[in-house]
Every structure is written in C-alpha cells, then in structure tokens.
mmCIF file of C-alpha atoms in Angstrom:
data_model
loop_
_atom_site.group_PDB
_atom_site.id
_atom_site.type_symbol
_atom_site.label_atom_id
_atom_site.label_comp_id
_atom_site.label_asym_id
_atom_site.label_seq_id
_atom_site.Cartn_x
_atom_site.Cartn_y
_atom_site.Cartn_z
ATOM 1 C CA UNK A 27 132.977 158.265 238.939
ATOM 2 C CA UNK A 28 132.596 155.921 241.633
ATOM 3 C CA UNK A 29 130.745 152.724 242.117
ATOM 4 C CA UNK A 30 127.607 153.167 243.477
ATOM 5 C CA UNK A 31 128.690 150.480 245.643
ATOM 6 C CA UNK A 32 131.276 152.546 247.083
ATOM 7 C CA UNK A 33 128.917 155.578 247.459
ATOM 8 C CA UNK A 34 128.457 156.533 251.027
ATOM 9 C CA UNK A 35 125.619 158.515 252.297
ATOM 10 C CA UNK A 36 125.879 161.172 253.541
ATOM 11 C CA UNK A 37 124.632 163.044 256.805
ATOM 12 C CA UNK A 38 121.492 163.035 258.073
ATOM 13 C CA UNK A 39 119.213 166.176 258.457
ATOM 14 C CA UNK A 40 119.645 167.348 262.039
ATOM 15 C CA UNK A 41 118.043 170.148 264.121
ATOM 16 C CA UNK A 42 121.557 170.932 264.983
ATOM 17 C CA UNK A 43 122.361 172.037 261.574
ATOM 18 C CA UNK A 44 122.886 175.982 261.784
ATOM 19 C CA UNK A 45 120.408 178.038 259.220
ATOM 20 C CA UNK A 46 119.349 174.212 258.377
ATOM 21 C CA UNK A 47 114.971 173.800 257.613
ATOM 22 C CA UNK A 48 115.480 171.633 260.208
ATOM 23 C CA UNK A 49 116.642 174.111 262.708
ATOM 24 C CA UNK A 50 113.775 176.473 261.535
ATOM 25 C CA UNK A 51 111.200 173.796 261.830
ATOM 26 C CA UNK A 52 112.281 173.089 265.270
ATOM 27 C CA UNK A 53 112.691 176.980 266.019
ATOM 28 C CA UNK A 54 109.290 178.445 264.531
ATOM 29 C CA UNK A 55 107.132 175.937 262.361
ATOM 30 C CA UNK A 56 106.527 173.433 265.040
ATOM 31 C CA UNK A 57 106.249 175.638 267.899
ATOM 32 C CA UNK A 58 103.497 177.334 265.212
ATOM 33 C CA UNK A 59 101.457 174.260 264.817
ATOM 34 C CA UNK A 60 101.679 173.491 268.591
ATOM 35 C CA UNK A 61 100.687 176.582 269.377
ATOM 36 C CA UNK A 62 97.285 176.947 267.373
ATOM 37 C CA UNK A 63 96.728 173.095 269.164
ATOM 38 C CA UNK A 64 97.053 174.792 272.630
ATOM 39 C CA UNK A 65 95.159 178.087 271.629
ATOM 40 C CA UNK A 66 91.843 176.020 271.283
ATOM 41 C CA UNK A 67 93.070 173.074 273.656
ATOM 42 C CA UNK A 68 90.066 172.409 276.538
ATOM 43 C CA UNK A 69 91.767 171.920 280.170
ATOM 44 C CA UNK A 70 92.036 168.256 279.723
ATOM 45 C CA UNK A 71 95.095 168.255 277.272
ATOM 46 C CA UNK A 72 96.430 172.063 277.688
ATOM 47 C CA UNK A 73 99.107 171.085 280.454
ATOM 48 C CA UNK A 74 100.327 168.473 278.449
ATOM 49 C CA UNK A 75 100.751 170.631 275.350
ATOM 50 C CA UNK A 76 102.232 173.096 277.140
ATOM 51 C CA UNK A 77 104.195 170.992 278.873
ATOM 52 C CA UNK A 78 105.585 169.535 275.365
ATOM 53 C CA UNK A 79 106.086 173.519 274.625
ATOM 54 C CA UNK A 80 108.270 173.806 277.269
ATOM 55 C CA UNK A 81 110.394 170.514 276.873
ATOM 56 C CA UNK A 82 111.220 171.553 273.268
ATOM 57 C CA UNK A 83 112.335 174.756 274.241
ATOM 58 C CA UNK A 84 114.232 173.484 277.283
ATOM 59 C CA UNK A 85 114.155 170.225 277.943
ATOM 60 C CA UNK A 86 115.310 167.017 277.119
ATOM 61 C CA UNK A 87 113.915 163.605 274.697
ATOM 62 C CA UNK A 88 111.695 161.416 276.895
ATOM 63 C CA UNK A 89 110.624 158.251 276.554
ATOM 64 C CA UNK A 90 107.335 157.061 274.444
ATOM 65 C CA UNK A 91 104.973 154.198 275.729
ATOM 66 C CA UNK A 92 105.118 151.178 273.559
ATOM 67 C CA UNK A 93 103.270 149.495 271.222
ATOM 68 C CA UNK A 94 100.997 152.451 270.705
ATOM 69 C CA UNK A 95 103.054 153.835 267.491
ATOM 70 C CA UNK A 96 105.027 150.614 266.357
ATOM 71 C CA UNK A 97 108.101 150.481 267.541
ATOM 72 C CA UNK A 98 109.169 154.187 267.615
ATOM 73 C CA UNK A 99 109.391 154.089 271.314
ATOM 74 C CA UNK A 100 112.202 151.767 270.724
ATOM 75 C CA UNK A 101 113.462 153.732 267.405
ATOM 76 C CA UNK A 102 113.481 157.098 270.304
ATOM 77 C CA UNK A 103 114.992 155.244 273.298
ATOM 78 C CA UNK A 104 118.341 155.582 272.523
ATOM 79 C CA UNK A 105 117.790 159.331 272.160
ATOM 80 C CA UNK A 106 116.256 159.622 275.775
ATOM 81 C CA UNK A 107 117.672 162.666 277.628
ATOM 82 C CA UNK A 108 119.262 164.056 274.599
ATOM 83 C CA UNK A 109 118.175 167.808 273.516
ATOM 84 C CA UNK A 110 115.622 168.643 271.367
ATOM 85 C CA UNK A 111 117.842 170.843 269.354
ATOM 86 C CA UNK A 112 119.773 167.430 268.444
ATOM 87 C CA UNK A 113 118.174 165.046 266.840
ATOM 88 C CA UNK A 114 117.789 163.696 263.152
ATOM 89 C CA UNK A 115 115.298 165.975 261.765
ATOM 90 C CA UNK A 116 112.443 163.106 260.661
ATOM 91 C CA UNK A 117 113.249 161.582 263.935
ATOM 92 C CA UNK A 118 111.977 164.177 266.310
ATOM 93 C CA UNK A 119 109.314 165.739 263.888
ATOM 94 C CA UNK A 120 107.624 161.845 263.984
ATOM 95 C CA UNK A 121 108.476 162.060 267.972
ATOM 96 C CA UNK A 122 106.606 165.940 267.864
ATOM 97 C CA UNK A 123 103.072 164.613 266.775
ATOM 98 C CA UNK A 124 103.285 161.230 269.228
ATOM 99 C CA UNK A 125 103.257 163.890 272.174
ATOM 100 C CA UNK A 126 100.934 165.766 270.884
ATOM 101 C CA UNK A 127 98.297 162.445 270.255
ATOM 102 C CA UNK A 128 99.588 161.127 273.177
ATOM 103 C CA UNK A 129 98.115 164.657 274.872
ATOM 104 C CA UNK A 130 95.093 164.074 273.509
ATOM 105 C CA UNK A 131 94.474 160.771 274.921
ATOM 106 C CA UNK A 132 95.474 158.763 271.930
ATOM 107 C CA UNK A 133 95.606 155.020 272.112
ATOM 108 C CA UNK A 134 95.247 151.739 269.669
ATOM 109 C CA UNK A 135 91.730 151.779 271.198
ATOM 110 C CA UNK A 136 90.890 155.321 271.398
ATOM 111 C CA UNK A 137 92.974 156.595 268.121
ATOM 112 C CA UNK A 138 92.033 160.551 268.550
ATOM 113 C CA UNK A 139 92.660 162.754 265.847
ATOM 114 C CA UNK A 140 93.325 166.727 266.944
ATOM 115 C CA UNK A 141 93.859 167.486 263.330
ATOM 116 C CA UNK A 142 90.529 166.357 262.425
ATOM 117 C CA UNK A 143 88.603 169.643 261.795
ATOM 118 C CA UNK A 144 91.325 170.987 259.585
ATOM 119 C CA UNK A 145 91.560 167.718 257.299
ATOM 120 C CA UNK A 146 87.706 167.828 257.108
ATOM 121 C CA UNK A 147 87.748 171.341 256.519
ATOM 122 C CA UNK A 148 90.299 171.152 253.849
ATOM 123 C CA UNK A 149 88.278 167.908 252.467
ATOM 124 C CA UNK A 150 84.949 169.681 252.221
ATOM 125 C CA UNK A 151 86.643 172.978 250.429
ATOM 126 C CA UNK A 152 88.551 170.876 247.965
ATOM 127 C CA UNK A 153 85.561 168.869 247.070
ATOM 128 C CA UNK A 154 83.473 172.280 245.679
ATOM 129 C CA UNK A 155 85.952 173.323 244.083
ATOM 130 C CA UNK A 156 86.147 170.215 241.842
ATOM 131 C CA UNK A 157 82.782 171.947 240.491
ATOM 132 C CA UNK A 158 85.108 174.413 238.666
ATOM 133 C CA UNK A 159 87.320 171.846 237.581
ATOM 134 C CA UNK A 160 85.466 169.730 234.877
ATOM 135 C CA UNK A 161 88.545 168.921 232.775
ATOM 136 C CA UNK A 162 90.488 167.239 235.219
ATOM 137 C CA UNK A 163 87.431 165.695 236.702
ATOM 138 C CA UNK A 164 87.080 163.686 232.723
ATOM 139 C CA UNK A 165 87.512 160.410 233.340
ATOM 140 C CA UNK A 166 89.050 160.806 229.629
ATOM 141 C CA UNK A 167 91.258 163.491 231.009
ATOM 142 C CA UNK A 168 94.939 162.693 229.762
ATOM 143 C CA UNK A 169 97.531 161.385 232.048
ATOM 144 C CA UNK A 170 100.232 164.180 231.366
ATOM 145 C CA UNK A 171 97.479 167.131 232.930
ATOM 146 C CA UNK A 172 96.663 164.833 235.773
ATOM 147 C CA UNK A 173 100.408 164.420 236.642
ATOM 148 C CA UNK A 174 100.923 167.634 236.262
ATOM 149 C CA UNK A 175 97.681 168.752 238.667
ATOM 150 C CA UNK A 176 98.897 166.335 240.913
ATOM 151 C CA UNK A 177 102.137 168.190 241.804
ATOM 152 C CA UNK A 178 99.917 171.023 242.668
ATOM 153 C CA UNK A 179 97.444 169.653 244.710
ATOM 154 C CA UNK A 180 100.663 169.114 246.625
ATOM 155 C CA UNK A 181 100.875 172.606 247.702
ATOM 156 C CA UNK A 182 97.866 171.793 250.254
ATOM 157 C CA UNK A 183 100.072 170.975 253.174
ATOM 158 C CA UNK A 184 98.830 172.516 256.610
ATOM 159 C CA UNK A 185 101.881 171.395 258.059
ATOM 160 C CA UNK A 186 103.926 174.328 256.411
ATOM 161 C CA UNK A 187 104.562 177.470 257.502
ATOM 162 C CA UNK A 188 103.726 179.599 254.201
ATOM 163 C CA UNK A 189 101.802 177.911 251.234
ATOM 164 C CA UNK A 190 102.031 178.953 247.837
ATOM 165 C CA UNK A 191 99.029 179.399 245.545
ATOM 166 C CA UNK A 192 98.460 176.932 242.888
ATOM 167 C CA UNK A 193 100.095 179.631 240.090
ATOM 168 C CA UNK A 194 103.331 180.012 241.844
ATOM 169 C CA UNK A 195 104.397 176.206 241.263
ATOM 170 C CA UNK A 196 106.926 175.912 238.119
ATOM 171 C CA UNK A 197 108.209 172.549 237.618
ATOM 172 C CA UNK A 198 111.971 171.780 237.933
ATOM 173 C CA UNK A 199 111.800 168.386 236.786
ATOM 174 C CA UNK A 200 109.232 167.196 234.278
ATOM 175 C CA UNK A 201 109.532 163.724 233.155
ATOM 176 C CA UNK A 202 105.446 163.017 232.560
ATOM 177 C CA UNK A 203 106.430 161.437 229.273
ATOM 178 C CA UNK A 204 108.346 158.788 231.032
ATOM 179 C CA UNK A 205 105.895 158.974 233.687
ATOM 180 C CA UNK A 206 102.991 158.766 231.079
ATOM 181 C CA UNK A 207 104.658 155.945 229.435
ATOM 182 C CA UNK A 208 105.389 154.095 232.316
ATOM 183 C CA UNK A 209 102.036 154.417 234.002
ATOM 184 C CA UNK A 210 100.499 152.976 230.557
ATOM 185 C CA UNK A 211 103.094 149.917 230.525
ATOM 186 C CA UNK A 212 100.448 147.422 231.321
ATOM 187 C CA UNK A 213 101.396 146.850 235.211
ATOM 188 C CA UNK A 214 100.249 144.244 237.355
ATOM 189 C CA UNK A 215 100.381 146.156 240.138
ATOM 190 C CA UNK A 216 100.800 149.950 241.129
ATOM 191 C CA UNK A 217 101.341 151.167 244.547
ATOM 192 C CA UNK A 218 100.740 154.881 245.392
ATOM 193 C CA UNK A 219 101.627 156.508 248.734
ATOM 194 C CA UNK A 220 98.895 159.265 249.867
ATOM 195 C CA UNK A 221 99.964 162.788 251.856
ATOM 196 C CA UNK A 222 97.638 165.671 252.257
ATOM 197 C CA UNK A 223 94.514 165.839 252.592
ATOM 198 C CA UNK A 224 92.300 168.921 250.749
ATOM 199 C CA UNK A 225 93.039 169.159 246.901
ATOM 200 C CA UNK A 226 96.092 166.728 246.977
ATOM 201 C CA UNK A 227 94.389 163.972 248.069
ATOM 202 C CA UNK A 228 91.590 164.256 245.296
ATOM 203 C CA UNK A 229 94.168 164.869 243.232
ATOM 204 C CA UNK A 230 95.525 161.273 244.081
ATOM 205 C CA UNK A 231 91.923 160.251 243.757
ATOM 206 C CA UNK A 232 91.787 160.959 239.968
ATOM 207 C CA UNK A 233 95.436 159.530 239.160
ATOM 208 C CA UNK A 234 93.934 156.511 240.229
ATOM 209 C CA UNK A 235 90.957 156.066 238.662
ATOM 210 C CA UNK A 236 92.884 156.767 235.484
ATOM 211 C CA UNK A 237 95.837 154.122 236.193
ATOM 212 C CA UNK A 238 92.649 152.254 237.079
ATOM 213 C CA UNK A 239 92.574 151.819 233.184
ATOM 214 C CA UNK A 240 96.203 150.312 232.514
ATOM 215 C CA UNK A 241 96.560 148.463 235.828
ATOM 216 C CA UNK A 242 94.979 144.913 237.163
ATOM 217 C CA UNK A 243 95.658 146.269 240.614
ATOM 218 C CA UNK A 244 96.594 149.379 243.048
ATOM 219 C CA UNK A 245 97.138 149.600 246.446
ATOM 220 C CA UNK A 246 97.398 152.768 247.892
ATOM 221 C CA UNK A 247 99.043 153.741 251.368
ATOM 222 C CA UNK A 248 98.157 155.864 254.066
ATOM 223 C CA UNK A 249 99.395 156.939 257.756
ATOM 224 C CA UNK A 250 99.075 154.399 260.503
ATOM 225 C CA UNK A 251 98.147 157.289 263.219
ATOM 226 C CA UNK A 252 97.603 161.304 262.507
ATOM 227 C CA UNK A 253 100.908 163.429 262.139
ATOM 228 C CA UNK A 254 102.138 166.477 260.383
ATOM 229 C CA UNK A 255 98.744 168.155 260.575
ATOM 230 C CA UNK A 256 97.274 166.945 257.012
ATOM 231 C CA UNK A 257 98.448 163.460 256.155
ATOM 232 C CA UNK A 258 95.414 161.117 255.540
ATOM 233 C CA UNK A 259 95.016 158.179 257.635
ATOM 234 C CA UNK A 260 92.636 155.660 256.771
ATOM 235 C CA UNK A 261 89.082 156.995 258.976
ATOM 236 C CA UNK A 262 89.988 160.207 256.884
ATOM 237 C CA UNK A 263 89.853 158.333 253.744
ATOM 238 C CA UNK A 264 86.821 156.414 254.321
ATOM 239 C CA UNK A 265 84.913 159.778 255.158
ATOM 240 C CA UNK A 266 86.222 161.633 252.171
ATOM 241 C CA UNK A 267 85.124 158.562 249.687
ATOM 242 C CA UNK A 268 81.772 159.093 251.580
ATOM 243 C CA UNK A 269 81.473 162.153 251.223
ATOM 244 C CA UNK A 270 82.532 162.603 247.571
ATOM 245 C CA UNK A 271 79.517 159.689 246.946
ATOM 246 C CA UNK A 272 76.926 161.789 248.264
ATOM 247 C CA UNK A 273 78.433 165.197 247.085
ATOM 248 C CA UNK A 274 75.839 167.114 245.411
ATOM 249 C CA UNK A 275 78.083 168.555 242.709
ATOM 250 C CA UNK A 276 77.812 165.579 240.021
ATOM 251 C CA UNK A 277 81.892 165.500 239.385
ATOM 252 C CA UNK A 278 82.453 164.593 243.136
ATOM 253 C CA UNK A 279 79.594 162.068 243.231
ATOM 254 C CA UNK A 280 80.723 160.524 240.033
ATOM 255 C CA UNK A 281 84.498 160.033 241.361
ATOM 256 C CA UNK A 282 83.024 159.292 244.644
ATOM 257 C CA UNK A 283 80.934 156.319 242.991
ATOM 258 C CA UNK A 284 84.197 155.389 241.227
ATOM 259 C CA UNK A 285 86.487 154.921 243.293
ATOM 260 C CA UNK A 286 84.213 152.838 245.488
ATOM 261 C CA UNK A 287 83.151 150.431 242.556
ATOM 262 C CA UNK A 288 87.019 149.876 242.470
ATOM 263 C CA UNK A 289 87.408 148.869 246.255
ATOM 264 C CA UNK A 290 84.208 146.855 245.725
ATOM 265 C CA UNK A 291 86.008 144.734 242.431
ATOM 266 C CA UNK A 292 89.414 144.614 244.777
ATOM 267 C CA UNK A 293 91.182 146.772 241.709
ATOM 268 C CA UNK A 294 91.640 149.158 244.440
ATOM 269 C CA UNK A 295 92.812 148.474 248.016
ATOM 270 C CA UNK A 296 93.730 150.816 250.725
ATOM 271 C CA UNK A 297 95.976 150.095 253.369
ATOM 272 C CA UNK A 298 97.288 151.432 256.649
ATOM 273 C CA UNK A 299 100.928 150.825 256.324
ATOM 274 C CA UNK A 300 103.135 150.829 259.938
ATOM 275 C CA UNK A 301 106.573 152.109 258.081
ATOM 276 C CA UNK A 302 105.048 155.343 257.466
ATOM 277 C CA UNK A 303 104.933 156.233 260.961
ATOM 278 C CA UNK A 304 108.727 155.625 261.671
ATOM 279 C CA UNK A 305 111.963 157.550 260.682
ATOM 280 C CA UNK A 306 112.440 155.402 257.664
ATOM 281 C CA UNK A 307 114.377 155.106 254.494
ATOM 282 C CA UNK A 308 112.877 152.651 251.788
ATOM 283 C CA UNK A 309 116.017 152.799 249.407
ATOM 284 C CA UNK A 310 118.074 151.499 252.082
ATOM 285 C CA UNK A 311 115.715 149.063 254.254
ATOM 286 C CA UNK A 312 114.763 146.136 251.601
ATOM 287 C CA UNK A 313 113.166 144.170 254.454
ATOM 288 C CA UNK A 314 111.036 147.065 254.908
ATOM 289 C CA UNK A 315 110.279 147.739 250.878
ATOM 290 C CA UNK A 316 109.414 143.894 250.698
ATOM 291 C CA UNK A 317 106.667 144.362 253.343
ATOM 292 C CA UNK A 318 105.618 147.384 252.374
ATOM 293 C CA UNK A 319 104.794 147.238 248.490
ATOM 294 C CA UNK A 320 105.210 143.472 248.410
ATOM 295 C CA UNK A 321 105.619 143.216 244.621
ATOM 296 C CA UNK A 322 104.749 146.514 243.381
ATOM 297 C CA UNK A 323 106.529 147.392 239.845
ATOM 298 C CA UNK A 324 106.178 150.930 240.484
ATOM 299 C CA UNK A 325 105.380 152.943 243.274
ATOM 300 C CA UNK A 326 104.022 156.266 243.436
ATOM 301 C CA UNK A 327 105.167 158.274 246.187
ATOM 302 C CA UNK A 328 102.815 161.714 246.668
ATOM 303 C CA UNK A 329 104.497 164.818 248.120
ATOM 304 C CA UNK A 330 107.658 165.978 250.338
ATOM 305 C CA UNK A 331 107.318 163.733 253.505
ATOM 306 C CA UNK A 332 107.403 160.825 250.860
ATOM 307 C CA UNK A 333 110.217 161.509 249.224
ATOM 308 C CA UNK A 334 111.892 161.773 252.292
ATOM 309 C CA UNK A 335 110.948 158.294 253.510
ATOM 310 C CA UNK A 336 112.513 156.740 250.112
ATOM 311 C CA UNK A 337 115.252 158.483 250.046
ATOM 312 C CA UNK A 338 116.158 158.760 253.766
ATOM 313 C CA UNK A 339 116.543 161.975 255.645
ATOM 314 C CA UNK A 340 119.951 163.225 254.155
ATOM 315 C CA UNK A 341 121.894 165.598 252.216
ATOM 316 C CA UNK A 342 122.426 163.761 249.495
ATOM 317 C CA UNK A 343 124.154 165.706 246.472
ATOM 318 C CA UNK A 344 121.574 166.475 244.319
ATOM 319 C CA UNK A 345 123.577 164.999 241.131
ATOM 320 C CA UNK A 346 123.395 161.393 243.162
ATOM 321 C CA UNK A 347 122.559 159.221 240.248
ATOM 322 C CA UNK A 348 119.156 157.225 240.382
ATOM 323 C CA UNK A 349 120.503 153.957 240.091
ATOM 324 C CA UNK A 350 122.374 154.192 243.480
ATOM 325 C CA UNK A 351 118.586 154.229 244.808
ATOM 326 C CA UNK A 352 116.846 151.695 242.590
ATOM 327 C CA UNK A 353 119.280 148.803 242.676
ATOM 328 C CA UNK A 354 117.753 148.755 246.361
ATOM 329 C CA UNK A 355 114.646 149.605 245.959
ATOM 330 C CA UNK A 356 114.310 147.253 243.262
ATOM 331 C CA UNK A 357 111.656 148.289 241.819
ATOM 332 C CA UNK A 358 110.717 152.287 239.500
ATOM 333 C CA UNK A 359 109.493 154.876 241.470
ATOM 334 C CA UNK A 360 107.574 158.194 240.280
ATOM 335 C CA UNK A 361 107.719 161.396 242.481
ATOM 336 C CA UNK A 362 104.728 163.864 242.864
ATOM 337 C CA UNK A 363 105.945 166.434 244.757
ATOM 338 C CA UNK A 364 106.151 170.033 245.424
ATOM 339 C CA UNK A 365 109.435 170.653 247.344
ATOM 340 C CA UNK A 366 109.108 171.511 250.818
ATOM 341 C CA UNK A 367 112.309 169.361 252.581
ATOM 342 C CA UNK A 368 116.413 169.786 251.853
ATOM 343 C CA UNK A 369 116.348 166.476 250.596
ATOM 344 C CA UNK A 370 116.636 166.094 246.663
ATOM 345 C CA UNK A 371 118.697 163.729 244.367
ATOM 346 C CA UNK A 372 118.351 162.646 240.509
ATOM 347 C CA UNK A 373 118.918 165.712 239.047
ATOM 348 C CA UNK A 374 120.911 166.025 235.506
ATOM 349 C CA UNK A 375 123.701 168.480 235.516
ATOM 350 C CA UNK A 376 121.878 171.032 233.559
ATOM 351 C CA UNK A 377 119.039 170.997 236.375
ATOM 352 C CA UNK A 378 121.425 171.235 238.848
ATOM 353 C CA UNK A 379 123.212 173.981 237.409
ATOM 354 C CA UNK A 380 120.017 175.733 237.302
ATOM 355 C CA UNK A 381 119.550 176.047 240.538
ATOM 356 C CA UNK A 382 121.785 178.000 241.707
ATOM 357 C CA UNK A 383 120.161 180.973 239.808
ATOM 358 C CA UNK A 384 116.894 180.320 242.332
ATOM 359 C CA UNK A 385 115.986 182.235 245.145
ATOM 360 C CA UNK A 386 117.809 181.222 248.334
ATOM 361 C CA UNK A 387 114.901 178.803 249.824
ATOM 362 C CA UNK A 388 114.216 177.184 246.368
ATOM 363 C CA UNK A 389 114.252 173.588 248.106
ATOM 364 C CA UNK A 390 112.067 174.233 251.001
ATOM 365 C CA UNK A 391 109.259 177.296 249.546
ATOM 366 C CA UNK A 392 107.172 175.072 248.099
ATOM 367 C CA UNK A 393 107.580 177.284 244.550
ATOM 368 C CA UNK A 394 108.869 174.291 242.488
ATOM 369 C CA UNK A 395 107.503 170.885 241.823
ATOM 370 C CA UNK A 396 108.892 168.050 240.314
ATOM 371 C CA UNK A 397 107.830 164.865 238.403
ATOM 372 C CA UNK A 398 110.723 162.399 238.719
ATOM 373 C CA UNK A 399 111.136 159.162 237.266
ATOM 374 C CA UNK A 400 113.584 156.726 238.829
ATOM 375 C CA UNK A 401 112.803 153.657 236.750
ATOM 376 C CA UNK A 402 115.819 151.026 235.036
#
C-alpha cells in the first residue's frame, strides 16, 4: 500500500473523455438547460444565448470580464481559444452559467437571477408539502431520519437531466451512526454547505435546527452568484426564511420562526462564500479551506456539486482511502448526497465490490445516496 504521501491524483474530469458524464453534459444536458433559457428569453438576451449555443457547439473558450465572478476570468484565461469539447469538466460547467448571467445583464450591482422562477417555484412546492410531513418537521425528530431525509431532498436538482422520485433512492453508504455520533460530539462549531433549492434545502433547514441543539455555532454556505439552475444563493435564502415565517401551514411557520431566532442569537450565520463559484478542490487548497470554514471541526457538505468541490474534479479510485483527504483538509467532513457526478472515493472493499453488480449509470442516475463520514 502506498503512502498517501506518495499518492498521486489522478485525472481530471474532461469533456474530452469519450462516453464520459462530462461529454454527455456538454453534448445534451447543458444544451437542455440553455435551451428552455432561450425558449422564454425576451429579445434583449436571446442573441446572446444563442450566441453561447452556437460557440459551444462550434466555437472556441472566450474570455470573461473581471471582477464580476472572482477571479474565474483569470482561472478561464489560460483556456481562451481552446474548444469547448476540451476542458476540465467543473471548469467549463462554472464558465456555462457566467455566459448565461452575463446574457442576462448580470453585474456586482445588478446581480440578475434567470433561474429565479424555478428556485421560487421549487421553494413554494416544497414548503406545502412539509404539511404532509409532520415527523420530520418534530423538532424532537431523531438525527438518523433527518440524515437520512436529507440525502433525499437531494434528488431536487433542476440542473439534471432525469430526476428520480424520492422512493427510488437506496443508500450505498450509510454511516448515520458515525454521523449521529459525531454531530452530537459537543462541537464548537459546524459548517454546512447548502445546494438545491425545493425540498433539499428545507431539508438542510431542519438538520440545522437540530445540530442547533449540540452545537454553540453553525455557519452555513451558499453560492456567491446563481449557477447550475437550483443552487441557493443568499437573496434565495433570505426569501425562503421569509416565506417559511409567514407560511400558513403551522410546520413551515414554526421552522420559519426558528431558524430566524437562531440568526437573531448569532447561533446561526449564513454566508456567501467566493470559493464556491470557482473550479475548486478543498482537500487540496488549505489556503482556501482556512478561509473558507475558518475553524470548523466538521463540515457538512450537501449534495453532488459539493462533493465535487472537496474532493476535486477527478477520477479518483473509489477505494482511495479517507485519510489521503483529511490530513489536508484537516478537519471531518460528512457527505449528504445523492450521486449525480463520476467522482466518488471512501468506499470499503465490500462497497466497492458491490458496485459492479449496479446498473451501468449507477454513479451519475441519481438512484443511490450516500452518507459518508470522513472523520480521524
């Protein structure tokens, strides 16, 4: 076996990659979500999304203005002029949605949101629903079935081409007693990384008021700028809390009152966090973990694009131990997350052997869900 200093990573995800998700993301599930955008897109913006439909189908990388997303104009410069259809896979998707809110006429002062409707629509649905779902709305409601809820609210990702139904998740990986245990460890402070808006967001919404219980503080993290379709940014949090206070179904309202009490007594902060809107790898980048969750002891990280961002964008073996990621990241980390990406590592032998029995697309159809523990 060897060191895990001597471990090198491997490859990233590329649209290049023959029969790669990557390649079929480029190939059908963007062009999909681009095309609904230009379908009800008024004369102002419709040249420049078509435009953008043409350059990803012909054309080449171009440039991105700066300052308005970070610094991923200077993360894509080297790329300029290179094809679409050859690029690291995170890379270009983060590129995608820039052009599109650039299209829109998206700036630092004017932050537009096309995706908007859909994550208000999704909001509004998910919040009657939680009028069927008393138990997990408990505030006594155990940790284990709110883990295990959490993984699928996941499955409310707009960004996808296909999305299962709730029923269809089984879990590969379920650690919740570590994750239980863990959770309940008496923490100073917890850090949890949102995704999707809809179910898995409210979802997220009761995890927290129930770490709420074991944990002097949480700060949780959302998307400096809209991208892939449902990810919450921080004007679609502060509407949702809103909403859920006023909701007239008494399990919103009371999570709704919640959750604000908890901002109000700084238990709870939210933050807009700049690293989640570049290609980036948390294992890897300490500088980057040490700004982001300061000194978090665990952090949480919700859904596919997450795990992504902590792991980096590659193909690692799935048998890659944990501790090749933590003794960088430096701190445990607990995945919610219905799998929707190639990217996948931690798995036991036995788990890993199981797989192979799965259908072809196990890693990328969204059917299985996992609640991983990387902790030392």
């Amino acid at each position: 076996m060897p060191s895990h200093q001597s471990i090198l990573p491997p490859p990233r995800l590329t649209t290049e990659e023959p029969g790669s998700f990557a390649s079929f993301s480029l190939e059908k599930r963007l062009p999909v979500i681009l095309g609904k955008l230009i379908d009800n897109a008024d004369t102002a913006v419709l040249h420049a999304l078509q435009q953008l439909a043409t350059e990803m189908r012909e054309g080449k990388i171009t440039t991105l203005p700066p300052v308005i997303f970070g610094t991923l104009d200077q993360i894509i410069k080297p790329y300029s002029g290179r094809s679409w259809a050859n690029m690291p896979f995170l890379t270009v998707e983060l590129y995608f949605y820039a052009r599109i809110l650039l299209a829109f006429g998206y700036s630092t002062a004017a932050p537009a949101d096309p995706f908007q409707p859909a994550k208000e629509a999704a909001n509004l649905q998910a919040i009657e629903s939680l009028a069927t779902l008393v138990e997990y709305c408990d505030p006594d409601c155990d940790t284990h079935k709110l883990l295990r809820w959490s993984v699928i609210g996941n499955t409310a990702d707009l960004s996808q081409h296909t999305i299962p139904e709730a029923d269809q998740v089984s879990l590969l990986v379920d650690e919740r007693d570590a994750a239980t245990k863990l959770i309940a460890s008496r923490m100073q402070r917890i850090d949890l990384v949102f995704d999707n808006a809809g179910m898995d967001v409210l979802t997220d919404l009761l995890l927290i008021r129930k770490i709420s219980s074991y944990c002097s503080h949480i700060v949780a993290h959302v998307r400096p700028y809209p991208m892939f379709v449902s990810d919450m940014t921080m004007i679609n949090m502060e509407s949702l809390i809103e909403k859920l206070g006023i909701s007239s179904i008494p399990a919103a309202r009371k999570l709704g009152e919640d959750i604000t009490q908890l901002l109000r007594q700084n238990q709870l902060t939210l933050r807009t966090s700049p690293a989640l809107g570049l290609p980036a790898s948390f294992y890897a980048d300490e500088t980057l973990t040490r700004e982001t969750f300061e000194n978090a002891e665990l952090v949480i990280f919700k859904g596919d694009l997450n795990y992504r961002y902590f792991a980096g964008d590659r193909r690692w073996p799935h048998t890659t131990e944990k501790d090749y990621f933590l003794q960088r990241f430096g701190r445990s980390a607990l995945f919610l997350r219905t799998l929707k990406s190639e990217v996948l590592a931690g798995l036991t032998p036995e788990v890993a052997a199981k797989t192979t029995t799965l259908q072809p697309d196990w890693l990328t159809c969204g059917h299985y869900g996992i609640i991983q523990v990387f902790t030392g």
